[in-house]
PDB file of C-alpha atoms in Angstrom:
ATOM      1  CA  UNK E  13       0.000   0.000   0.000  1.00 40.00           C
ATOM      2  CA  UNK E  14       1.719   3.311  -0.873  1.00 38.00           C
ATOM      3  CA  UNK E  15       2.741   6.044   1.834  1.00 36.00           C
ATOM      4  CA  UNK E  16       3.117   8.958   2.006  1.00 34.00           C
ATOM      5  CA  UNK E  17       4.343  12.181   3.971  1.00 35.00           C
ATOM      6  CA  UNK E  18       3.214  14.781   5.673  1.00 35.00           C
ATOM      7  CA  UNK E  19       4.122  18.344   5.061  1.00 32.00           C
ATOM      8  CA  UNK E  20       6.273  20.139   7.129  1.00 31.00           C
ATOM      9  CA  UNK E  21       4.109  21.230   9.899  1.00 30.00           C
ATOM     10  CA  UNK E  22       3.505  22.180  13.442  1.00 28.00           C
ATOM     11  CA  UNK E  23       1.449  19.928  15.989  1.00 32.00           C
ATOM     12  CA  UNK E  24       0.215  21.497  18.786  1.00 29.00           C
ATOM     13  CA  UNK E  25      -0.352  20.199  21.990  1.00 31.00           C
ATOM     14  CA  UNK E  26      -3.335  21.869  24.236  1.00 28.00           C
ATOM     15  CA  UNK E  27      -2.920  21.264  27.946  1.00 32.00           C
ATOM     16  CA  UNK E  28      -6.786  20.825  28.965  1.00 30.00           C
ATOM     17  CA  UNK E  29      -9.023  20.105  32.184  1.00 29.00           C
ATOM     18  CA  UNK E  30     -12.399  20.289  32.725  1.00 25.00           C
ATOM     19  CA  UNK E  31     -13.187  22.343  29.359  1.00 25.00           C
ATOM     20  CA  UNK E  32     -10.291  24.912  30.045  1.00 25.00           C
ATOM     21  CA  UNK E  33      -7.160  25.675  27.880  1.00 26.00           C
ATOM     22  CA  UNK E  34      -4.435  25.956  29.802  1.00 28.00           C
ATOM     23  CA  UNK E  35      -0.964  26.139  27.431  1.00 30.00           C
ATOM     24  CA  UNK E  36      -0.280  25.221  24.367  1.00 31.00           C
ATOM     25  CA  UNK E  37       3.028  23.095  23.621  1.00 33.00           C
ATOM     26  CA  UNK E  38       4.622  22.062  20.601  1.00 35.00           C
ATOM     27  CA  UNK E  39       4.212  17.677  20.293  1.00 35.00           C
ATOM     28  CA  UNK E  40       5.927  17.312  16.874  1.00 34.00           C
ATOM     29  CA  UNK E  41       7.492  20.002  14.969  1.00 35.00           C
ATOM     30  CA  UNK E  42       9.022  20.299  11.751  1.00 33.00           C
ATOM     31  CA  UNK E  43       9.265  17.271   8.647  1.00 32.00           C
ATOM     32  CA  UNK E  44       8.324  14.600  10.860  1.00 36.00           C
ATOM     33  CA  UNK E  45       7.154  11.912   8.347  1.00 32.00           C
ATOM     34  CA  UNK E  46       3.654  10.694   8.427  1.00 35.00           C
ATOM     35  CA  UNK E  47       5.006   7.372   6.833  1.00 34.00           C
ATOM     36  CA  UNK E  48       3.319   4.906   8.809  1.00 34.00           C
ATOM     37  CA  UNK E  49      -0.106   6.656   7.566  1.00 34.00           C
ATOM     38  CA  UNK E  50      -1.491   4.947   4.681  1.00 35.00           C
ATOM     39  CA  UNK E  51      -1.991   7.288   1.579  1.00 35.00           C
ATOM     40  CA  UNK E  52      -5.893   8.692   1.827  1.00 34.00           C
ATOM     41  CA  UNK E  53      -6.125   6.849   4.747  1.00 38.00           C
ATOM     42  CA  UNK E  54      -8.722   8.762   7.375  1.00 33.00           C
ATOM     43  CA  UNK E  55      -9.116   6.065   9.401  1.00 34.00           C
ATOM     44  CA  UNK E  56      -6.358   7.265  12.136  1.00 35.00           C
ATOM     45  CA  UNK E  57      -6.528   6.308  16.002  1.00 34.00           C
ATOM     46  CA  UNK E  58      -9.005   8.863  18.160  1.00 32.00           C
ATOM     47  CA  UNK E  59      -6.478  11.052  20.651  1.00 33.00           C
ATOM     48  CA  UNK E  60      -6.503  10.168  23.497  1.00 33.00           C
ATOM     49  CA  UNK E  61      -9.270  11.133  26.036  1.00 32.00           C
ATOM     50  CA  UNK E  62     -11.160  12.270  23.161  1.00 30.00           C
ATOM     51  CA  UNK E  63     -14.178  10.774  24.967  1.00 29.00           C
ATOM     52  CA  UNK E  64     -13.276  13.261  27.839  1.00 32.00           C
ATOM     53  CA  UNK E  65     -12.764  10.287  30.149  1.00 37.00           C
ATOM     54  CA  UNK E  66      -8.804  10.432  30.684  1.00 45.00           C
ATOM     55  CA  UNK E  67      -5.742  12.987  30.188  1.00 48.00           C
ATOM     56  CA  UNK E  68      -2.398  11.497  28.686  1.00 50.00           C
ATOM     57  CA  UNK E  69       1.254  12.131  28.997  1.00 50.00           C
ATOM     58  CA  UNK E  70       1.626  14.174  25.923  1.00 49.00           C
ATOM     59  CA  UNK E  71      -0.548  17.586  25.731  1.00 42.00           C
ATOM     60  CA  UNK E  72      -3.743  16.985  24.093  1.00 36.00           C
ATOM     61  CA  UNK E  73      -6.962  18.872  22.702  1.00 29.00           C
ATOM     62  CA  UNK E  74      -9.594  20.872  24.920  1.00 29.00           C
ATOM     63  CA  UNK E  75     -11.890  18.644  27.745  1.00 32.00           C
ATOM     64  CA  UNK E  76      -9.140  16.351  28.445  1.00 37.00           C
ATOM     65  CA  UNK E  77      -5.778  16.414  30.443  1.00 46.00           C
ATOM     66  CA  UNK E  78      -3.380  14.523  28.036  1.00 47.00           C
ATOM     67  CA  UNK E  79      -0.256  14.631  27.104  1.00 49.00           C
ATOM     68  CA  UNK E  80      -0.850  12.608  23.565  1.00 43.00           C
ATOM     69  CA  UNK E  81      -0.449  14.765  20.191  1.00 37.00           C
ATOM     70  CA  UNK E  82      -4.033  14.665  18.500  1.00 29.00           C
ATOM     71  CA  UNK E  83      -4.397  14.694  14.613  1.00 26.00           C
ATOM     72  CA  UNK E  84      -7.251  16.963  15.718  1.00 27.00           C
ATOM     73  CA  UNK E  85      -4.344  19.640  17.530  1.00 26.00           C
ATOM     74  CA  UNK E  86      -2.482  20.054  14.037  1.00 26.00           C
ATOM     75  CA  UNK E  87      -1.610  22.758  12.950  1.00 24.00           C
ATOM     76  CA  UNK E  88       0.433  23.947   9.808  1.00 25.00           C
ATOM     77  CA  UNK E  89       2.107  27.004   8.518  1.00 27.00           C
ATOM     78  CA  UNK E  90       4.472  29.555  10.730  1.00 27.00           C
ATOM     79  CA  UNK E  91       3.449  31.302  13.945  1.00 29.00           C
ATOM     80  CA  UNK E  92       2.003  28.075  15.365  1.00 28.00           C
ATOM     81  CA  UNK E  93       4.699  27.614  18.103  1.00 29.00           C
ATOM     82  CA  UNK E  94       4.919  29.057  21.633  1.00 29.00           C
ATOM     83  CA  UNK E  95       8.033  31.116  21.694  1.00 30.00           C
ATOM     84  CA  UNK E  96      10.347  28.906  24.172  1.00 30.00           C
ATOM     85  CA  UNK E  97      10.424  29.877  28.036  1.00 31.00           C
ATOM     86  CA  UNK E  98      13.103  30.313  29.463  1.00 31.00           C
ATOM     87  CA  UNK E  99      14.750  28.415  31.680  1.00 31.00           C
ATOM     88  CA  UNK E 100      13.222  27.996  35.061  1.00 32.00           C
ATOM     89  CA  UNK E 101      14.899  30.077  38.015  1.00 33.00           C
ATOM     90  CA  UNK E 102      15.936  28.513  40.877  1.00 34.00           C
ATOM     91  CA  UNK E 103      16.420  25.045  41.772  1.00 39.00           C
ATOM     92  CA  UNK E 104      14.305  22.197  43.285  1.00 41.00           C
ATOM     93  CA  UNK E 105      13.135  23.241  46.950  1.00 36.00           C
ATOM     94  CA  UNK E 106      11.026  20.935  49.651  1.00 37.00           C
ATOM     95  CA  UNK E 107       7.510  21.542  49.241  1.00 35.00           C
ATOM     96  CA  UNK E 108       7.283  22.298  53.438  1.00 33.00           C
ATOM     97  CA  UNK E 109       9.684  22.515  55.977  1.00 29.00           C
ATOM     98  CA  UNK E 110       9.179  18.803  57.061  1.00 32.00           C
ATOM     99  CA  UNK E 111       9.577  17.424  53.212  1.00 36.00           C
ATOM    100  CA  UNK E 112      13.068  16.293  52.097  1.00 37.00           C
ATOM    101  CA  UNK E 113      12.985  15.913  48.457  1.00 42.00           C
ATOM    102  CA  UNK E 114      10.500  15.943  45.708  1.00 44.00           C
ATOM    103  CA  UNK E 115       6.741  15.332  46.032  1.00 37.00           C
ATOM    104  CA  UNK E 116       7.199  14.195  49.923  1.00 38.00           C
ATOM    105  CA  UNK E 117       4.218  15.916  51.344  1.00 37.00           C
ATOM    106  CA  UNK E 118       2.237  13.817  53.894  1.00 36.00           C
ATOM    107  CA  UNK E 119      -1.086  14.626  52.099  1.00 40.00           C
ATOM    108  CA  UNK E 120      -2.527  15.920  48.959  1.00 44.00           C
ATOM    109  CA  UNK E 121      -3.371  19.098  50.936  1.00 56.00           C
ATOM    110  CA  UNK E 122      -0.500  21.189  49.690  1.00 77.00           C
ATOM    111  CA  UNK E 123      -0.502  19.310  46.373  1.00 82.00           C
ATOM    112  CA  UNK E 124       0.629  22.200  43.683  1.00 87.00           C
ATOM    113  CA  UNK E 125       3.706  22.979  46.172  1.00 91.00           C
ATOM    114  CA  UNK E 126       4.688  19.648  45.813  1.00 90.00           C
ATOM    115  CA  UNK E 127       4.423  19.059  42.461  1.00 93.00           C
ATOM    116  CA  UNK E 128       6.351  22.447  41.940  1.00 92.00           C
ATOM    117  CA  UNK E 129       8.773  21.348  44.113  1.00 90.00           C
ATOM    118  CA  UNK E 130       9.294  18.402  41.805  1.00 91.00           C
ATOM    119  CA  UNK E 131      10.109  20.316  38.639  1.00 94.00           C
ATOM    120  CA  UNK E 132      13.367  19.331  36.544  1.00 96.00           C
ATOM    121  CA  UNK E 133      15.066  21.343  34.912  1.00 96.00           C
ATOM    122  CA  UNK E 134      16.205  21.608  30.830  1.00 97.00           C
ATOM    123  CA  UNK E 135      19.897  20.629  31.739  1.00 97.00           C
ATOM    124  CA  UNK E 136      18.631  17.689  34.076  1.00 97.00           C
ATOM    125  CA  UNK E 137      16.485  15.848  31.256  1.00 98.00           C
ATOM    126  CA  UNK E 138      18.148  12.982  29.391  1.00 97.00           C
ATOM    127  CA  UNK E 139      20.436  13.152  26.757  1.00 96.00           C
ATOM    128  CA  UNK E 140      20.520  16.807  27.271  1.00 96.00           C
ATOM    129  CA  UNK E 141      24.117  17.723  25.542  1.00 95.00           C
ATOM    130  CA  UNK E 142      22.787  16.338  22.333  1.00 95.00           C
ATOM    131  CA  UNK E 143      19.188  17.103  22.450  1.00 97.00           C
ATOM    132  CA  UNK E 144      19.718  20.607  23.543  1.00 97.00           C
ATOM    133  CA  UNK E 145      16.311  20.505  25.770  1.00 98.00           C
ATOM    134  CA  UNK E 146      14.907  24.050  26.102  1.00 98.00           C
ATOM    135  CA  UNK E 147      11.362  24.743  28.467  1.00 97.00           C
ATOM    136  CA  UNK E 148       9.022  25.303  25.697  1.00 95.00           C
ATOM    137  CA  UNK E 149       6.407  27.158  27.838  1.00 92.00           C
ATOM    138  CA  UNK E 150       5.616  28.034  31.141  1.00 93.00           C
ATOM    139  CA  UNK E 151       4.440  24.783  33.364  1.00 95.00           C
ATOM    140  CA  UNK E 152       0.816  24.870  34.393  1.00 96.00           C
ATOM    141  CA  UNK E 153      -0.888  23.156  37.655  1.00 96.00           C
ATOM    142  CA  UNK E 154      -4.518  22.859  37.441  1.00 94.00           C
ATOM    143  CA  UNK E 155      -6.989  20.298  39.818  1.00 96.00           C
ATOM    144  CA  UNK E 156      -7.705  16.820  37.718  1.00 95.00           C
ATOM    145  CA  UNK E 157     -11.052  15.568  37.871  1.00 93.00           C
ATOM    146  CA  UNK E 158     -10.452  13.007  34.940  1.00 93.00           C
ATOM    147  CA  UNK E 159      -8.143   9.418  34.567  1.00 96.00           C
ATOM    148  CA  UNK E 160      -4.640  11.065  33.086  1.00 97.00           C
ATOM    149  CA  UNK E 161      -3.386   8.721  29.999  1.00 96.00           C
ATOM    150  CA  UNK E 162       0.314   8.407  30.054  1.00 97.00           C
ATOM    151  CA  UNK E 163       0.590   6.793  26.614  1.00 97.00           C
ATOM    152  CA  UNK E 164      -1.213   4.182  24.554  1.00 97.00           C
ATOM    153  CA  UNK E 165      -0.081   1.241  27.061  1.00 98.00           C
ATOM    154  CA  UNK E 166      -0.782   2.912  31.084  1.00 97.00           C
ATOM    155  CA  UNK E 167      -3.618   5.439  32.495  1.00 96.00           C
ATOM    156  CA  UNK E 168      -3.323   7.039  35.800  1.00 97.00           C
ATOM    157  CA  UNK E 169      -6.844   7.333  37.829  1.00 96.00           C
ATOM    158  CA  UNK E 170      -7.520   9.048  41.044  1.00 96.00           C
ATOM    159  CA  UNK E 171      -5.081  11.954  40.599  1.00 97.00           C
ATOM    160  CA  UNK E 172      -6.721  15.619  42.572  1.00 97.00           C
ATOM    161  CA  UNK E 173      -3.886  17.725  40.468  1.00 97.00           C
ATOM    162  CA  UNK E 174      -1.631  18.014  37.730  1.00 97.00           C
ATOM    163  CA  UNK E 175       1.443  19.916  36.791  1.00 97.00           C
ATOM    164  CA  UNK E 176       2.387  19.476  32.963  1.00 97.00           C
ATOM    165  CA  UNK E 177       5.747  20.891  31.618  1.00 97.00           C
ATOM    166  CA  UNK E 178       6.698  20.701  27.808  1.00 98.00           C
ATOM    167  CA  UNK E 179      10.419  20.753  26.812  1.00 98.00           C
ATOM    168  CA  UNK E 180      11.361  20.695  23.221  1.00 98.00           C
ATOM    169  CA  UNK E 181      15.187  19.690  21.581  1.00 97.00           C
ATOM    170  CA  UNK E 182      17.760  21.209  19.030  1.00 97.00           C
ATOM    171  CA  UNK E 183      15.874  18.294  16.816  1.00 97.00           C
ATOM    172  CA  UNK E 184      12.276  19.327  17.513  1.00 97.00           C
ATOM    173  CA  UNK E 185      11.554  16.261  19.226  1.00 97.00           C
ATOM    174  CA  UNK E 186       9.093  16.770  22.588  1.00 97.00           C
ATOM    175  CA  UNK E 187      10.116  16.171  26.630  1.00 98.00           C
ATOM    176  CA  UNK E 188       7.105  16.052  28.907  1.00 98.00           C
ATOM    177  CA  UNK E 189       7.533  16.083  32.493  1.00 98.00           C
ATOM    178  CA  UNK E 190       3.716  14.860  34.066  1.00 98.00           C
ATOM    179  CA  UNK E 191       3.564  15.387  37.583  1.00 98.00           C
ATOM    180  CA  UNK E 192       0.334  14.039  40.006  1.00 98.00           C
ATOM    181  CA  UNK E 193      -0.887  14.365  43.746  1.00 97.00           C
ATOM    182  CA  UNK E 194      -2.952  11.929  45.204  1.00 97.00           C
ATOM    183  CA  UNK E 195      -5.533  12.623  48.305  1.00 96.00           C
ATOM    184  CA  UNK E 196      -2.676  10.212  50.259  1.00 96.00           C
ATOM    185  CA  UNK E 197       0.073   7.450  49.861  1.00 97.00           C
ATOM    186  CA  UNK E 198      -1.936   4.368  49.164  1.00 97.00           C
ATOM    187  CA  UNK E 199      -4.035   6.120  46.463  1.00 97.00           C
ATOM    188  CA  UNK E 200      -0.697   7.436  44.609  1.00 97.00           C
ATOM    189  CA  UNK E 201       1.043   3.605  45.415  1.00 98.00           C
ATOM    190  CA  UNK E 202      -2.439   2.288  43.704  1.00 97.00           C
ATOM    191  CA  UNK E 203      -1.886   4.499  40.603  1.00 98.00           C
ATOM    192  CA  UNK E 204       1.621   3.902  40.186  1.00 98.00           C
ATOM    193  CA  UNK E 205       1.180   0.131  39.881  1.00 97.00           C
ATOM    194  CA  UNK E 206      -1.265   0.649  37.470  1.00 98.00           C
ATOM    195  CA  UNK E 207       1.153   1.921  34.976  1.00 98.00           C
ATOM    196  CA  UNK E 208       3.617  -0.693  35.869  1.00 98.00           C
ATOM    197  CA  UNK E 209       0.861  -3.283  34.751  1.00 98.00           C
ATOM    198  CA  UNK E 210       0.092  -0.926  31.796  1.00 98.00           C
ATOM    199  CA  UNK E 211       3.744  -0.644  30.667  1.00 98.00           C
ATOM    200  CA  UNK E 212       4.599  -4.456  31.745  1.00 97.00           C
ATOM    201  CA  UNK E 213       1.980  -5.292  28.915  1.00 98.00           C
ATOM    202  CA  UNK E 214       2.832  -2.531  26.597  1.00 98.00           C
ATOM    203  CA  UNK E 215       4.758  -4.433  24.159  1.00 98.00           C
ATOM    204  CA  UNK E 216       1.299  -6.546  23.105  1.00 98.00           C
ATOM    205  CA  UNK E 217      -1.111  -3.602  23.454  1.00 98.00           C
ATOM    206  CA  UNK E 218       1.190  -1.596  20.974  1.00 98.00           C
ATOM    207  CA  UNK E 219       1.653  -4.381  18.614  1.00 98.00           C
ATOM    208  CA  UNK E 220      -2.184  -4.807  18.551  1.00 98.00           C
ATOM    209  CA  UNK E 221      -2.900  -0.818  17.527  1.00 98.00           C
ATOM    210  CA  UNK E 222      -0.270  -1.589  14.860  1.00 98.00           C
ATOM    211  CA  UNK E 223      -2.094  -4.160  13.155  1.00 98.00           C
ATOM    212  CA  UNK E 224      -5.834  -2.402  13.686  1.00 97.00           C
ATOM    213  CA  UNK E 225      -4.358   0.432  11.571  1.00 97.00           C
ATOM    214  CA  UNK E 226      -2.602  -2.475   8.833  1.00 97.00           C
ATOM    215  CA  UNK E 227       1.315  -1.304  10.099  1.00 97.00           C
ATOM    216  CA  UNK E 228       3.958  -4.436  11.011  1.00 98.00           C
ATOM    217  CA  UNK E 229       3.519  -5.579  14.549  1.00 98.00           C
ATOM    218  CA  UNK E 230       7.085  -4.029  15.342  1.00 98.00           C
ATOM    219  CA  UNK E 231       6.960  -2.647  18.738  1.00 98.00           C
ATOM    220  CA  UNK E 232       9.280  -3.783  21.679  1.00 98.00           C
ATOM    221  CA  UNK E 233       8.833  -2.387  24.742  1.00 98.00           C
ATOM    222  CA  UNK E 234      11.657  -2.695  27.537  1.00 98.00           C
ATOM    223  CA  UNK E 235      12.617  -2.425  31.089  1.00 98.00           C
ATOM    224  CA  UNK E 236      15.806  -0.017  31.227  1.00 98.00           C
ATOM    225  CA  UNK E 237      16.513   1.009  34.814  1.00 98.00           C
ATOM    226  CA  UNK E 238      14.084  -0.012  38.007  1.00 98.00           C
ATOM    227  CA  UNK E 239      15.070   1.221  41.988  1.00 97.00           C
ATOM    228  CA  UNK E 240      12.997   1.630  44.973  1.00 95.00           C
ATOM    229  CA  UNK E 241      11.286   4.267  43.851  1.00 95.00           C
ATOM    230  CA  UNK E 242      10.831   3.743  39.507  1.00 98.00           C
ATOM    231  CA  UNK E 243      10.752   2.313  36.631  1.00 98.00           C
ATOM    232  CA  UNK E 244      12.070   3.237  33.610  1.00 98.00           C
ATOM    233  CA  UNK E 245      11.021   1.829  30.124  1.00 98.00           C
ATOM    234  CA  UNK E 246      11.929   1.820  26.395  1.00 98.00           C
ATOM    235  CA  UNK E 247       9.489   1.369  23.301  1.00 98.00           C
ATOM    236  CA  UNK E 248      11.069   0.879  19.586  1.00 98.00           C
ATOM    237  CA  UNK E 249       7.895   1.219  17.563  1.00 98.00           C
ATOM    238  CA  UNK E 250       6.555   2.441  14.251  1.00 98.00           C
ATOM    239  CA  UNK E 251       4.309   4.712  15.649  1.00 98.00           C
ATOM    240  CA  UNK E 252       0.439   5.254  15.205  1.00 96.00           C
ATOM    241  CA  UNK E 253      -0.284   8.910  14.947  1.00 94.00           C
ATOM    242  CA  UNK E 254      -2.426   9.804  17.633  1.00 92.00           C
ATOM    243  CA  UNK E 255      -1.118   9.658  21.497  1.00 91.00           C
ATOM    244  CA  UNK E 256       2.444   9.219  19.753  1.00 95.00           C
ATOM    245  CA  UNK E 257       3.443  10.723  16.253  1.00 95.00           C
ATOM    246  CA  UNK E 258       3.589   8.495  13.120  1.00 96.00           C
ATOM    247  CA  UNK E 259       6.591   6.675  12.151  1.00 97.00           C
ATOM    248  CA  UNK E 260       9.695   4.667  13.416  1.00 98.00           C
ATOM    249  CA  UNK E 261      10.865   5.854  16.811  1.00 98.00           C
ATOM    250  CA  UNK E 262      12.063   5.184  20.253  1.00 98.00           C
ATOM    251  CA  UNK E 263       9.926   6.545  23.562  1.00 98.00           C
ATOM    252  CA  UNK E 264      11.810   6.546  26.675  1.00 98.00           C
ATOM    253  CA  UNK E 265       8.966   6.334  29.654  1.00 98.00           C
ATOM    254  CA  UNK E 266       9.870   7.170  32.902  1.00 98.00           C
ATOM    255  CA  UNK E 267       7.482   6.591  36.304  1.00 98.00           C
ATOM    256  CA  UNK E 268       8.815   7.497  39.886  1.00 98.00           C
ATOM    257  CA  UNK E 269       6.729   7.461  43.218  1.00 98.00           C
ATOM    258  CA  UNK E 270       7.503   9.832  46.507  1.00 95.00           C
ATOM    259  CA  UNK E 271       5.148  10.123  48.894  1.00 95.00           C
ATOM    260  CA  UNK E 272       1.408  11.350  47.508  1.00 96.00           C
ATOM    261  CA  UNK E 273       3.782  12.211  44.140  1.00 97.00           C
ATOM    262  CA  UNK E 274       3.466  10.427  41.168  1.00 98.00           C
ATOM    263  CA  UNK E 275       6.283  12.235  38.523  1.00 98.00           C
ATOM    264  CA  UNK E 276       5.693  10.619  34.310  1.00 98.00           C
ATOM    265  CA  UNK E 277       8.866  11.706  32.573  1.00 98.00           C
ATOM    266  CA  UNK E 278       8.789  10.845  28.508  1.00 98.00           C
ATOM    267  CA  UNK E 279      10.500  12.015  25.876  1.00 97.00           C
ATOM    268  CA  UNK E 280      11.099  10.915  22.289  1.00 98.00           C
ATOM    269  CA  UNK E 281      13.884  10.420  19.505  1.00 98.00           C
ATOM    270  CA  UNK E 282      12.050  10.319  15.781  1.00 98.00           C
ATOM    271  CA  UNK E 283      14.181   8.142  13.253  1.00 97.00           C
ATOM    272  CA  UNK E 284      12.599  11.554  10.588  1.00 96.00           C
ATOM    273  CA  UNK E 285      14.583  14.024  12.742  1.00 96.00           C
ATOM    274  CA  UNK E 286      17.829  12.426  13.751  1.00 95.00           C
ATOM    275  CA  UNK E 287      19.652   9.141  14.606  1.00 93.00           C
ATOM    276  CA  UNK E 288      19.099   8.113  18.069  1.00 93.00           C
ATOM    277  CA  UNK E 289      21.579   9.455  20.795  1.00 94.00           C
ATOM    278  CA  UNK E 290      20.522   8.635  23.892  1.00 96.00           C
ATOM    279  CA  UNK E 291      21.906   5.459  25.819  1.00 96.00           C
ATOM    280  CA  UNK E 292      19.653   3.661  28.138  1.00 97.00           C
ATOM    281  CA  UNK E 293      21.853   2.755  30.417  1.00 96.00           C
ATOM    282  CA  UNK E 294      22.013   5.870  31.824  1.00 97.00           C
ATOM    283  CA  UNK E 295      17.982   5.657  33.091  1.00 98.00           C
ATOM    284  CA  UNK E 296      18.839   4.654  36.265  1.00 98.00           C
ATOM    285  CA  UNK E 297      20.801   8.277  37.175  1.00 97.00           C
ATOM    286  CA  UNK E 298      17.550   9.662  35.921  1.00 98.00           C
ATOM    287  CA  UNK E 299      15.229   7.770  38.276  1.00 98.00           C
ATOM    288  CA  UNK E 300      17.820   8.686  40.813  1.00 97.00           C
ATOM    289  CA  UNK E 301      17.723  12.441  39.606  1.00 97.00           C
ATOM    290  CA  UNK E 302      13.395  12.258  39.397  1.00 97.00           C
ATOM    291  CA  UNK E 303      13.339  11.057  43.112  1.00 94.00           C
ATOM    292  CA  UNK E 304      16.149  13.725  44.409  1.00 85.00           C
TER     293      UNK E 304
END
């Protein structure tokens, strides 16, 4: 079946709860190539939380806290794209006097503190002397009402808020740091090994959207780095445009638990923009780094 790709263009990401825009980020920029999209093809995957039932790891469209690119979010042309932030002042900092690191607040009370207090920074994501990672906008926190979908594989339910921040690379390519309070430890605990299953099982639940949409059953999904407090993950896929971009790629997933703190770190490398850089072995100084 021919292919065919898309236009340079500019996909933009809408951070959303409850009906309300928050930000818009950049999810893929610039000559991506729509290959795995069969030529007059319509028939591509609904975003994620389109129903207005869940939120995903990548920023998504209006009604639903996401962070998965939408074909619905496209846009093409100049002008499209958030001028970048920049970088965030200051360093990490205890959400209260009693908390020692990131996210360890004994209840979701003073959840937005603790998810700010959480935040990484451009020059503390992976990979960052090649990829260059620059803040992309200003993070938002918001109150989550809704499940929040980390990818195609894992969902997150029971979350009361929600701190997104985009990053985007020298290549274009996206960084999403998802942070999200629980009302108290066993709730976040019961969320977090809900992705686990989700991402333990990811490998056949990608492989199974490839072959709805006719694409080679290609995806391998593994386990990178794993301590007491994350897991790390890998997926080599050819992607199916709708919570990921189209074509071959590698997601790097990244889950660590403190306290009432779940923190979802992903970013991507796009065979269309550059050769992959990044060396896995290296994810278990970034669970270290997300639970600092």
């Amino acid at each position: 079946m021919p292919r065919t790709a898309a236009p340079r263009r500019v996909r933009t990401a809408v951070l959303a709860s409850a009906g309300v825009l928050a930000a818009a980020t950049v999810y893929g920029i610039a000559q991506h190539a729509d290959a795995s999209t069969p030529s007059g093809d319509s028939s591509r995957p609904a975003a994620a939380g389109a129903t207005g039932t869940a939120v995903t790891d990548r920023p998504l469209a209006a009604g639903t806290p996401t962070a998965a690119a939408s074909p619905e979010t496209r846009q093409s042309g100049t002008g499209a794209t958030p001028a970048p932030a920049g970088t965030s002042e200051g360093k990490r900092k205890p959400a209260n006097a009693n908390a020692g690191g990131k996210g360890t607040t004994a209840s979701g009370g003073n959840a937005p503190a603790a998810l700010e207090a959480g935040k990484v920074e451009p020059a503390e994501l992976p990979d960052s002397a090649q990829q260059k990672w620059k803040e992309l906008a200003p993070a938002v926190t918001q109150p989550l009402t809704q499940d929040f979908q980390l990818n195609e594989c894992a969902s997150v339910p029971g979350a009361t808020h929600w701190r997104q921040q985009a990053f985007i690379s020298s290549h274009k390519t996206p960084a999403i740091q998802n942070s999200l309070s629980f009302k108290d430890e066993a709730a976040a605990r019961s969320a977090y090994e809900k992705v686990l299953g989700g991402m333990n099982a990811c490998a056949q639940t990608s492989q199974a959207l490839q072959k709805q949409f006719k694409l080679t059953p290609d995806a391998a999904v593994r386990e990178t780095a794993a301590d007491d407090h994350g897991r790390a993950w890998s997926r080599r896929w050819t992607g199916v445009e709708g919570a990921s971009a189209a074509g071959a790629q590698t997601n790097h997933i990244y889950a660590v638990l403190r306290g009432t703190v779940l923190t979802l770190l992903t970013f991507d490398e796009w065979d269309s923009a550059a050769p992959a850089s990044y060396d896995p072995r290296s994810d278990a100084a970034v669970l270290t780094m997300l639970a600092g």
